[in-house]
Every structure is written in structure tokens, then in C-alpha cells.
């Protein structure tokens, strides 16, 4: 498939910093916690500087972005839920709190961060999305289905095959440790899907088609598949023989003859065109400064969206601020953005 949106695609630099990097950070912390059999393992030992650094990274991950910190919160919540189910027969609140103190604190701190974000300035000033919540939930699920249908068929087939083979092998020996891991991550897949769907329904169902929102869902699904593959390798080491062939086939399927990956901008434009548009906008403001103007009309490309995104009329007036800050213009200029089809025709 040409121009496909791969897992790490973002549509602008802002999304890379505010969504992708926090998402990778939270996923990395989850993988680190999984590698260690207990959350408390990080709080033991003599390396106090290392523990302090880890806690700092943990703080940055939790308070980075609500969308991406869900990855970490879901894992902590899954550990608490699965642990509660295991302890039900001989439940002791004191024992439970002592045994799961770290994930409990982690989840509580995330709830505080979520409260800040859900009641913060951006959320209170947001106009939200039109339509009832139920309709938006339905739309979010529809867009999620569309994204799944547009995934690489061979890759999905390999994932299903791995999952089926792992289930078959597990059925032969009923490994409890593996079953416990699968349940934990299956709960995570369900939880992150529900939370992300609800979040998109509250903000904009179309966000479900953006890879930075899908990252958390695909992360949990891929880890679940990799757990199955690792279990197969453990039980049947000879499977390693086909691994290089499998990787080669998947790589060949990914790399197409045409333009394999979608460009990381809203309109899928070539980077050279994006640079030319940026230069055009900057030159208009610089020229107005040379003429001594204090007010100007900034002609920007006309797009189909209601707010003319990505050159939104509510944001483009800010272009004068960084230009003055960096010395490209000598004074403040009041900018009035004007969407113009003539500009769009220059940069197809």
C-alpha cells in the first residue's frame, strides 16, 4: 500500500513532540516494568541516583500527555485488577495494599494528572465536537474499524497465525505463568481500546484515525503477539529457522515500488513544497516590515477544512511573534490571515 500511515507517523512537528515522544516514553517504561518481575524491584537496591532518575522519568511520562500516559496507567490498572482477582479467595486489604503499593501509587498519581488535564485551560476553552456522546462513540469505533481494515493484510495474517499457534501449544501443556501474562495484556488491550475510544468520542472521533492515538492500542496488541511468539520459541526452538525468512517477507511487503510511506504533514505534500509554502508566508511578513506596515493581510493556501487547517485562520496571526523574536522583522505586525485559492494553485 502506497502512502501508508506507519506506526510512528505524525502530521506535524508539534505532534511528534507532544504525542509520539511521550507515547514511546510511556511504552518504554511499561516494557521496563515488564522486564522486572515486580514494580518494587525499582525501589530496592543501593543505586539511589538511578532510582531518582527513574522516578523523574516516571513523573515526566505521567504528566506528559493524557493520551499517551494512558499506556502506563492501563498497565498499572491491569496489574491491580488481575492481582485483585488472584487474591479474591483469601483477600486481605492490608496484604493487597502492601503487595501492590507501587502500581496503586502510580495509578493514583495518573488520576491526579488526568484531573488536571480534563479541567485545564485547553479543555475548558475547547468548543468540543458536535453530536451526542453515543453518536461520537459509534463514529470512533467506525474509524477504528476502518484503520484496522487498512492495515497490511499479510502482517495481520502473521499476527493471527502466531496467536493461533501459541494458543494451540499452550493448550497442550496449560502453562499457568504464560496464561497469567496473556490475561494481563488482554485486559490491557481491552482497557486501552475502551479509554482511547471514549477519549476520541469526547474530543473528535476523527482522531481515532491518527497514528499517535492508535499507538497505545497497537502497542498492547503487538506486545501480546510478541508474548505468543516468545512462548512458541521457548517451546519449539526450531521455529527460529523460519524467523529470517519471515522478517524478509514482511520487509518486502512493507517496501513498495511507489511512495511507501505517507509524508509527515497534514496534506501529504512533498517536503520541498512545504518548505516553499513556509518561505512564501515568511517573505510576505518580512516584506510588510520593510514597507513599514503595522497591519497586513497574509495570503495562505486555502484548504477544505472549516478552520482552514493546517493554516488555520485562528492561529496564523501568531507568525509575526517568532519572526520578531528571531530578528527577521523589526516590530510587531498585526497579521490577518486570508485563505487564498491562488496561493494553493501555486503549490499543488
C-alpha positions as a Markdown table, in Angstrom:
| # | Residue | x | y | z |
|---|---|---|---|---|
| 1 | Unk | 0.0 | 0.0 | 0.0 |
| 2 | Unk | 1.5 | 3.4 | -1.0 |
| 3 | Unk | 1.4 | 6.5 | 1.2 |
| 4 | Unk | 0.5 | 4.4 | 4.3 |
| 5 | Unk | 0.5 | 5.9 | 7.8 |
| 6 | Unk | 3.0 | 3.8 | 9.7 |
| 7 | Unk | 3.0 | 3.4 | 13.5 |
| 8 | Unk | 5.3 | 6.4 | 14.2 |
| 9 | Unk | 3.7 | 8.9 | 11.7 |
| 10 | Unk | 2.7 | 12.3 | 13.0 |
| 11 | Unk | 1.3 | 15.1 | 10.9 |
| 12 | Unk | 3.4 | 17.9 | 12.2 |
| 13 | Unk | 6.4 | 18.6 | 14.5 |
| 14 | Unk | 4.1 | 19.6 | 17.3 |
| 15 | Unk | 2.5 | 16.1 | 17.3 |
| 16 | Unk | 5.9 | 14.4 | 17.3 |
| 17 | Unk | 6.9 | 16.3 | 20.5 |
| 18 | Unk | 3.6 | 16.2 | 22.3 |
| 19 | Unk | 2.3 | 12.8 | 21.2 |
| 20 | Unk | 4.8 | 10.5 | 19.7 |
| 21 | Unk | 7.8 | 11.1 | 22.1 |
| 22 | Unk | 5.6 | 10.8 | 25.2 |
| 23 | Unk | 4.0 | 7.7 | 23.7 |
| 24 | Unk | 7.3 | 6.0 | 23.2 |
| 25 | Unk | 8.4 | 7.1 | 26.7 |
| 26 | Unk | 5.4 | 5.6 | 28.4 |
| 27 | Unk | 5.7 | 2.4 | 26.3 |
| 28 | Unk | 9.4 | 2.1 | 27.2 |
| 29 | Unk | 8.6 | 2.4 | 30.9 |
| 30 | Unk | 5.9 | -0.3 | 30.6 |
| 31 | Unk | 8.4 | -2.6 | 28.8 |
| 32 | Unk | 11.0 | -1.8 | 31.6 |
| 33 | Unk | 8.5 | -2.7 | 34.3 |
| 34 | Unk | 7.5 | -5.9 | 32.5 |
| 35 | Unk | 11.2 | -7.0 | 32.2 |
| 36 | Unk | 11.4 | -6.7 | 36.0 |
| 37 | Unk | 9.1 | -9.2 | 37.7 |
| 38 | Unk | 7.9 | -6.7 | 40.4 |
| 39 | Unk | 7.3 | -3.0 | 40.5 |
| 40 | Unk | 9.1 | -2.8 | 43.8 |
| 41 | Unk | 12.3 | -4.1 | 42.2 |
| 42 | Unk | 13.0 | -0.5 | 41.1 |
| 43 | Unk | 12.7 | 0.8 | 44.6 |
| 44 | Unk | 15.2 | -1.8 | 46.1 |
| 45 | Unk | 18.9 | -1.8 | 45.8 |
| 46 | Unk | 21.7 | 0.7 | 46.5 |
| 47 | Unk | 21.6 | 2.8 | 43.4 |
| 48 | Unk | 19.8 | 5.8 | 44.7 |
| 49 | Unk | 20.8 | 8.1 | 41.9 |
| 50 | Unk | 19.4 | 5.5 | 39.4 |
| 51 | Unk | 16.1 | 5.3 | 41.3 |
| 52 | Unk | 15.9 | 9.1 | 41.4 |
| 53 | Unk | 16.4 | 9.3 | 37.7 |
| 54 | Unk | 13.8 | 6.6 | 37.1 |
| 55 | Unk | 11.2 | 8.5 | 39.3 |
| 56 | Unk | 12.0 | 11.7 | 37.3 |
| 57 | Unk | 11.3 | 9.9 | 34.0 |
| 58 | Unk | 8.2 | 8.4 | 35.5 |
| 59 | Unk | 7.0 | 11.8 | 36.5 |
| 60 | Unk | 7.6 | 13.2 | 33.0 |
| 61 | Unk | 5.8 | 10.3 | 31.4 |
| 62 | Unk | 2.7 | 10.6 | 33.6 |
| 63 | Unk | 2.4 | 14.3 | 33.2 |
| 64 | Unk | 3.4 | 14.4 | 29.6 |
| 65 | Unk | 0.1 | 13.9 | 27.8 |
| 66 | Unk | -3.2 | 12.3 | 28.8 |
| 67 | Unk | -3.5 | 10.3 | 25.5 |
| 68 | Unk | 0.0 | 8.7 | 25.9 |
| 69 | Unk | 0.1 | 8.4 | 29.7 |
| 70 | Unk | -2.9 | 6.1 | 29.3 |
| 71 | Unk | -0.4 | 3.5 | 28.1 |
| 72 | Unk | 1.3 | 3.4 | 31.5 |
| 73 | Unk | -2.0 | 3.9 | 33.5 |
| 74 | Unk | -3.6 | 1.0 | 31.8 |
| 75 | Unk | -0.7 | -1.3 | 32.6 |
| 76 | Unk | -0.8 | -0.3 | 36.3 |
| 77 | Unk | -4.6 | -0.7 | 36.4 |
| 78 | Unk | -4.4 | -4.1 | 34.7 |
| 79 | Unk | -1.8 | -5.3 | 37.3 |
| 80 | Unk | -4.1 | -4.1 | 40.1 |
| 81 | Unk | -7.2 | -5.7 | 38.6 |
| 82 | Unk | -5.5 | -9.1 | 37.8 |
| 83 | Unk | -3.9 | -9.0 | 41.2 |
| 84 | Unk | -7.2 | -8.4 | 42.9 |
| 85 | Unk | -8.8 | -11.4 | 41.0 |
| 86 | Unk | -5.9 | -13.6 | 42.1 |
| 87 | Unk | -6.3 | -12.5 | 45.8 |
| 88 | Unk | -10.1 | -12.8 | 46.0 |
| 89 | Unk | -10.1 | -16.3 | 47.6 |
| 90 | Unk | -8.1 | -15.1 | 50.6 |
| 91 | Unk | -8.3 | -11.4 | 50.2 |
| 92 | Unk | -6.7 | -9.1 | 52.8 |
| 93 | Unk | -6.7 | -5.4 | 52.2 |
| 94 | Unk | -3.5 | -4.9 | 54.1 |
| 95 | Unk | -1.7 | -7.6 | 52.2 |
| 96 | Unk | -3.1 | -6.3 | 48.9 |
| 97 | Unk | -2.0 | -2.7 | 49.5 |
| 98 | Unk | 1.5 | -3.8 | 50.6 |
| 99 | Unk | 1.9 | -6.2 | 47.6 |
| 100 | Unk | 0.6 | -3.7 | 45.0 |
| 101 | Unk | 1.7 | -0.4 | 46.6 |
| 102 | Unk | 3.7 | 0.8 | 43.7 |
| 103 | Unk | 1.1 | 0.3 | 40.9 |
| 104 | Unk | -1.5 | 1.7 | 43.2 |
| 105 | Unk | 0.5 | 4.9 | 43.8 |
| 106 | Unk | 1.3 | 5.1 | 40.1 |
| 107 | Unk | -2.4 | 4.8 | 39.1 |
| 108 | Unk | -3.4 | 7.4 | 41.8 |
| 109 | Unk | -0.8 | 9.9 | 40.5 |
| 110 | Unk | -2.1 | 9.4 | 37.0 |
| 111 | Unk | -5.6 | 10.1 | 38.1 |
| 112 | Unk | -4.4 | 13.4 | 39.5 |
| 113 | Unk | -2.7 | 14.2 | 36.2 |
| 114 | Unk | -5.9 | 13.3 | 34.3 |
| 115 | Unk | -7.9 | 15.5 | 36.6 |
| 116 | Unk | -5.5 | 18.5 | 35.8 |
| 117 | Unk | -5.8 | 17.9 | 32.1 |
| 118 | Unk | -9.5 | 17.3 | 32.0 |
| 119 | Unk | -10.2 | 20.5 | 33.9 |
| 120 | Unk | -7.3 | 22.6 | 32.5 |
| 121 | Unk | -7.4 | 25.7 | 30.3 |
| 122 | Unk | -7.4 | 23.9 | 27.0 |
| 123 | Unk | -10.3 | 21.6 | 27.9 |
| 124 | Unk | -12.4 | 24.4 | 29.5 |
| 125 | Unk | -11.9 | 26.7 | 26.4 |
| 126 | Unk | -12.5 | 23.9 | 23.9 |
| 127 | Unk | -15.7 | 24.0 | 22.0 |
| 128 | Unk | -15.8 | 20.2 | 21.8 |
| 129 | Unk | -17.3 | 18.2 | 19.0 |
| 130 | Unk | -20.9 | 18.4 | 17.9 |
| 131 | Unk | -23.3 | 15.5 | 18.3 |
| 132 | Unk | -24.2 | 13.2 | 21.2 |
| 133 | Unk | -21.6 | 11.1 | 23.0 |
| 134 | Unk | -23.3 | 7.9 | 21.8 |
| 135 | Unk | -23.1 | 9.0 | 18.2 |
| 136 | Unk | -19.5 | 10.0 | 18.6 |
| 137 | Unk | -18.7 | 6.7 | 20.3 |
| 138 | Unk | -20.2 | 4.9 | 17.3 |
| 139 | Unk | -18.2 | 7.1 | 14.9 |
| 140 | Unk | -15.0 | 6.5 | 16.8 |
| 141 | Unk | -15.5 | 2.7 | 16.6 |
| 142 | Unk | -16.2 | 3.0 | 12.9 |
| 143 | Unk | -12.9 | 4.9 | 12.3 |
| 144 | Unk | -11.1 | 2.3 | 14.4 |
| 145 | Unk | -12.6 | -0.5 | 12.2 |
| 146 | Unk | -11.6 | 1.4 | 9.1 |
| 147 | Unk | -8.0 | 1.7 | 10.3 |
| 148 | Unk | -7.8 | -2.0 | 11.1 |
| 149 | Unk | -9.1 | -2.8 | 7.7 |
| 150 | Unk | -6.5 | -0.7 | 6.1 |
| 151 | Unk | -3.6 | -2.4 | 7.9 |
| 152 | Unk | -1.3 | -4.6 | 5.9 |
| 153 | Unk | -3.1 | -7.9 | 5.3 |
| 154 | Unk | 0.0 | -10.1 | 5.4 |
| 155 | Unk | 1.1 | -8.6 | 8.7 |
| 156 | Unk | -2.3 | -9.1 | 10.3 |
| 157 | Unk | -2.3 | -12.7 | 8.9 |
| 158 | Unk | 1.1 | -13.4 | 10.5 |
| 159 | Unk | -0.1 | -12.0 | 13.8 |
| 160 | Unk | -3.2 | -14.2 | 13.8 |
| 161 | Unk | -1.2 | -17.2 | 12.8 |
| 162 | Unk | 1.3 | -16.6 | 15.7 |
| 163 | Unk | -1.6 | -16.1 | 18.2 |
| 164 | Unk | -3.4 | -19.3 | 17.0 |
| 165 | Unk | -0.1 | -21.4 | 17.1 |
| 166 | Unk | 0.7 | -20.1 | 20.6 |
| 167 | Unk | -2.9 | -20.9 | 21.8 |
| 168 | Unk | -2.5 | -24.5 | 20.3 |
| 169 | Unk | 0.8 | -25.1 | 22.0 |
| 170 | Unk | -0.4 | -23.7 | 25.3 |
| 171 | Unk | -3.4 | -26.0 | 25.1 |
| 172 | Unk | -1.0 | -28.9 | 25.2 |
| 173 | Unk | 0.7 | -28.0 | 28.5 |
| 174 | Unk | -1.6 | -25.4 | 30.1 |
| 175 | Unk | 1.3 | -23.2 | 31.3 |
| 176 | Unk | -0.1 | -21.0 | 34.1 |
| 177 | Unk | 2.6 | -18.4 | 34.0 |
| 178 | Unk | 2.0 | -17.8 | 30.3 |
| 179 | Unk | -1.8 | -17.7 | 30.8 |
| 180 | Unk | -1.4 | -15.1 | 33.5 |
| 181 | Unk | 0.7 | -12.9 | 31.2 |
| 182 | Unk | -1.8 | -13.2 | 28.4 |
| 183 | Unk | -4.7 | -12.3 | 30.6 |
| 184 | Unk | -2.8 | -9.3 | 31.9 |
| 185 | Unk | -2.1 | -8.0 | 28.4 |
| 186 | Unk | -5.5 | -8.9 | 27.1 |
| 187 | Unk | -7.0 | -6.8 | 29.8 |
| 188 | Unk | -4.7 | -4.1 | 28.8 |
| 189 | Unk | -5.7 | -4.3 | 25.1 |
| 190 | Unk | -9.4 | -4.1 | 26.1 |
| 191 | Unk | -8.9 | -1.2 | 28.6 |
| 192 | Unk | -6.7 | 0.9 | 26.3 |
| 193 | Unk | -9.2 | 0.4 | 23.4 |
| 194 | Unk | -12.1 | 1.5 | 25.6 |
| 195 | Unk | -10.4 | 4.5 | 27.0 |
| 196 | Unk | -9.0 | 5.7 | 23.7 |
| 197 | Unk | -12.4 | 5.3 | 22.0 |
| 198 | Unk | -14.1 | 7.2 | 24.8 |
| 199 | Unk | -11.5 | 10.0 | 24.7 |
| 200 | Unk | -11.8 | 10.4 | 20.9 |
| 201 | Unk | -15.6 | 10.5 | 21.3 |
| 202 | Unk | -15.3 | 13.4 | 23.8 |
| 203 | Unk | -12.8 | 15.3 | 21.6 |
| 204 | Unk | -13.2 | 14.3 | 17.9 |
| 205 | Unk | -14.0 | 10.9 | 16.5 |
| 206 | Unk | -11.6 | 11.6 | 13.6 |
| 207 | Unk | -8.7 | 11.5 | 16.0 |
| 208 | Unk | -9.1 | 7.7 | 16.0 |
| 209 | Unk | -7.5 | 7.6 | 12.5 |
| 210 | Unk | -4.4 | 9.4 | 13.7 |
| 211 | Unk | -1.4 | 7.1 | 14.5 |
| 212 | Unk | -0.5 | 8.9 | 17.7 |
| 213 | Unk | -3.9 | 8.0 | 19.1 |
| 214 | Unk | -3.7 | 4.5 | 17.8 |
| 215 | Unk | -0.1 | 4.0 | 19.1 |
| 216 | Unk | -1.3 | 2.8 | 22.6 |
| 217 | Unk | -3.8 | 0.3 | 21.1 |
| 218 | Unk | -1.3 | -1.2 | 18.7 |
| 219 | Unk | 1.5 | -1.2 | 21.3 |
| 220 | Unk | -0.6 | -3.5 | 23.6 |
| 221 | Unk | -1.7 | -5.7 | 20.7 |
| 222 | Unk | 1.9 | -6.1 | 19.4 |
| 223 | Unk | 3.2 | -6.9 | 22.8 |
| 224 | Unk | 0.5 | -9.6 | 23.2 |
| 225 | Unk | 1.5 | -11.1 | 19.8 |
| 226 | Unk | 5.2 | -11.0 | 20.7 |
| 227 | Unk | 4.5 | -12.8 | 24.0 |
| 228 | Unk | 2.9 | -15.5 | 22.0 |
| 229 | Unk | 5.8 | -15.7 | 19.6 |
| 230 | Unk | 8.3 | -15.8 | 22.5 |
| 231 | Unk | 6.3 | -18.6 | 24.0 |
| 232 | Unk | 6.4 | -20.5 | 20.7 |
| 233 | Unk | 10.2 | -20.1 | 20.6 |
| 234 | Unk | 10.6 | -21.3 | 24.1 |
| 235 | Unk | 8.5 | -24.4 | 23.5 |
| 236 | Unk | 9.7 | -25.0 | 19.9 |
| 237 | Unk | 13.2 | -23.6 | 19.4 |
| 238 | Unk | 13.3 | -25.0 | 15.8 |
| 239 | Unk | 10.9 | -22.2 | 14.8 |
| 240 | Unk | 13.9 | -19.9 | 14.8 |
| 241 | Unk | 14.8 | -21.3 | 11.4 |
| 242 | Unk | 11.9 | -19.5 | 9.7 |
| 243 | Unk | 12.4 | -16.2 | 11.5 |
| 244 | Unk | 14.8 | -14.6 | 9.0 |
| 245 | Unk | 12.5 | -15.7 | 6.1 |
| 246 | Unk | 9.5 | -14.2 | 7.9 |
| 247 | Unk | 11.3 | -10.9 | 8.5 |
| 248 | Unk | 12.4 | -10.7 | 4.9 |
| 249 | Unk | 8.8 | -11.3 | 3.7 |
| 250 | Unk | 7.4 | -8.7 | 6.0 |
| 251 | Unk | 10.1 | -6.2 | 5.0 |
| 252 | Unk | 9.4 | -6.9 | 1.3 |
| 253 | Unk | 5.7 | -6.4 | 1.8 |
| 254 | Unk | 6.3 | -3.1 | 3.6 |
| 255 | Unk | 8.7 | -1.6 | 0.9 |
| 256 | Unk | 6.6 | -0.8 | -2.2 |
| 257 | Unk | 7.7 | 0.3 | -5.6 |
| 258 | Unk | 6.0 | 3.7 | -5.2 |
| 259 | Unk | 6.0 | 6.2 | -2.4 |
| 260 | Unk | 6.0 | 3.7 | 0.5 |
| 261 | Unk | 5.3 | 6.0 | 3.5 |
| 262 | Unk | 3.0 | 8.9 | 3.8 |
| 263 | Unk | 4.7 | 12.3 | 4.3 |
| 264 | Unk | 4.6 | 13.6 | 7.8 |
| 265 | Unk | 2.3 | 16.6 | 7.1 |
| 266 | Unk | -1.5 | 17.1 | 7.0 |
| 267 | Unk | -1.9 | 17.2 | 3.2 |
| 268 | Unk | 0.8 | 14.5 | 2.3 |
| 269 | Unk | 2.8 | 17.1 | 0.4 |
| 270 | Unk | 6.4 | 16.7 | -0.6 |
| 271 | Unk | 8.8 | 18.3 | 1.9 |
| 272 | Unk | 10.1 | 20.7 | -0.8 |
| 273 | Unk | 6.6 | 22.0 | -1.3 |
| 274 | Unk | 6.1 | 22.5 | 2.4 |
| 275 | Unk | 9.4 | 24.5 | 2.6 |
| 276 | Unk | 8.3 | 26.7 | -0.3 |
| 277 | Unk | 5.0 | 27.5 | 1.3 |
| 278 | Unk | 6.7 | 28.4 | 4.6 |
| 279 | Unk | 9.2 | 30.7 | 2.7 |
| 280 | Unk | 6.3 | 32.3 | 0.9 |
| 281 | Unk | 4.5 | 33.1 | 4.2 |
| 282 | Unk | 7.6 | 34.4 | 5.9 |
| 283 | Unk | 8.6 | 36.6 | 2.9 |
| 284 | Unk | 5.1 | 38.2 | 3.0 |
| 285 | Unk | 5.6 | 39.3 | 6.6 |
| 286 | Unk | 9.2 | 40.4 | 6.0 |
| 287 | Unk | 8.2 | 42.5 | 3.0 |
| 288 | Unk | 5.4 | 44.1 | 5.1 |
| 289 | Unk | 8.0 | 45.0 | 7.7 |
| 290 | Unk | 10.3 | 46.6 | 5.1 |
| 291 | Unk | 7.4 | 48.8 | 3.9 |
| 292 | Unk | 6.8 | 49.9 | 7.5 |
| 293 | Unk | 3.4 | 48.4 | 7.8 |
| 294 | Unk | 1.9 | 47.7 | 11.2 |
| 295 | Unk | -1.1 | 45.7 | 9.7 |
| 296 | Unk | -1.1 | 43.3 | 6.8 |
| 297 | Unk | -3.1 | 40.6 | 5.1 |
| 298 | Unk | -1.3 | 37.2 | 5.0 |
| 299 | Unk | -2.4 | 35.1 | 2.0 |
| 300 | Unk | -2.2 | 31.5 | 2.9 |
| 301 | Unk | -3.2 | 28.3 | 1.0 |
| 302 | Unk | -6.9 | 27.6 | 1.0 |
| 303 | Unk | -7.8 | 24.1 | 2.4 |
| 304 | Unk | -11.1 | 22.2 | 2.7 |
| 305 | Unk | -11.4 | 22.2 | 6.5 |
| 306 | Unk | -13.7 | 24.7 | 8.2 |
| 307 | Unk | -10.9 | 26.5 | 10.0 |
| 308 | Unk | -8.5 | 26.2 | 7.1 |
| 309 | Unk | -6.3 | 23.7 | 8.9 |
| 310 | Unk | -3.3 | 23.3 | 8.7 |
| 311 | Unk | -3.0 | 27.1 | 8.0 |
| 312 | Unk | -5.8 | 27.8 | 10.5 |
| 313 | Unk | -7.1 | 31.3 | 10.5 |
| 314 | Unk | -7.3 | 31.3 | 14.3 |
| 315 | Unk | -3.6 | 30.6 | 14.6 |
| 316 | Unk | -1.7 | 32.1 | 11.6 |
| 317 | Unk | -1.7 | 35.6 | 13.1 |
| 318 | Unk | 0.9 | 34.3 | 15.5 |
| 319 | Unk | 3.5 | 34.0 | 12.7 |
| 320 | Unk | 4.8 | 37.5 | 13.4 |
| 321 | Unk | 5.7 | 36.6 | 17.0 |
| 322 | Unk | 8.6 | 34.2 | 16.3 |
| 323 | Unk | 9.8 | 36.3 | 13.3 |
| 324 | Unk | 10.2 | 39.3 | 15.6 |
| 325 | Unk | 11.8 | 37.2 | 18.3 |
| 326 | Unk | 14.4 | 35.9 | 15.8 |
| 327 | Unk | 15.1 | 39.3 | 14.4 |
| 328 | Unk | 13.6 | 38.7 | 10.9 |
| 329 | Unk | 11.2 | 41.7 | 11.4 |
| 330 | Unk | 11.8 | 44.9 | 13.4 |
| 331 | Unk | 8.5 | 45.4 | 15.0 |
| 332 | Unk | 5.2 | 43.8 | 15.9 |
| 333 | Unk | 2.8 | 43.5 | 12.9 |
| 334 | Unk | -1.0 | 42.7 | 13.2 |
| 335 | Unk | -1.5 | 39.8 | 10.8 |
| 336 | Unk | -4.9 | 39.0 | 9.2 |
| 337 | Unk | -4.7 | 35.5 | 7.6 |
| 338 | Unk | -6.6 | 35.3 | 4.3 |
| 339 | Unk | -7.2 | 31.8 | 2.7 |
| 340 | Unk | -6.5 | 32.2 | -1.0 |
| 341 | Unk | -7.1 | 29.6 | -3.7 |
| 342 | Unk | -4.5 | 31.4 | -5.9 |
| 343 | Unk | -1.8 | 30.5 | -3.4 |
| 344 | Unk | -3.0 | 26.9 | -3.3 |
| 345 | Unk | -2.6 | 26.7 | -7.1 |
| 346 | Unk | 1.0 | 27.8 | -6.9 |
| 347 | Unk | 1.8 | 24.9 | -4.6 |
| 348 | Unk | -0.2 | 21.9 | -5.8 |
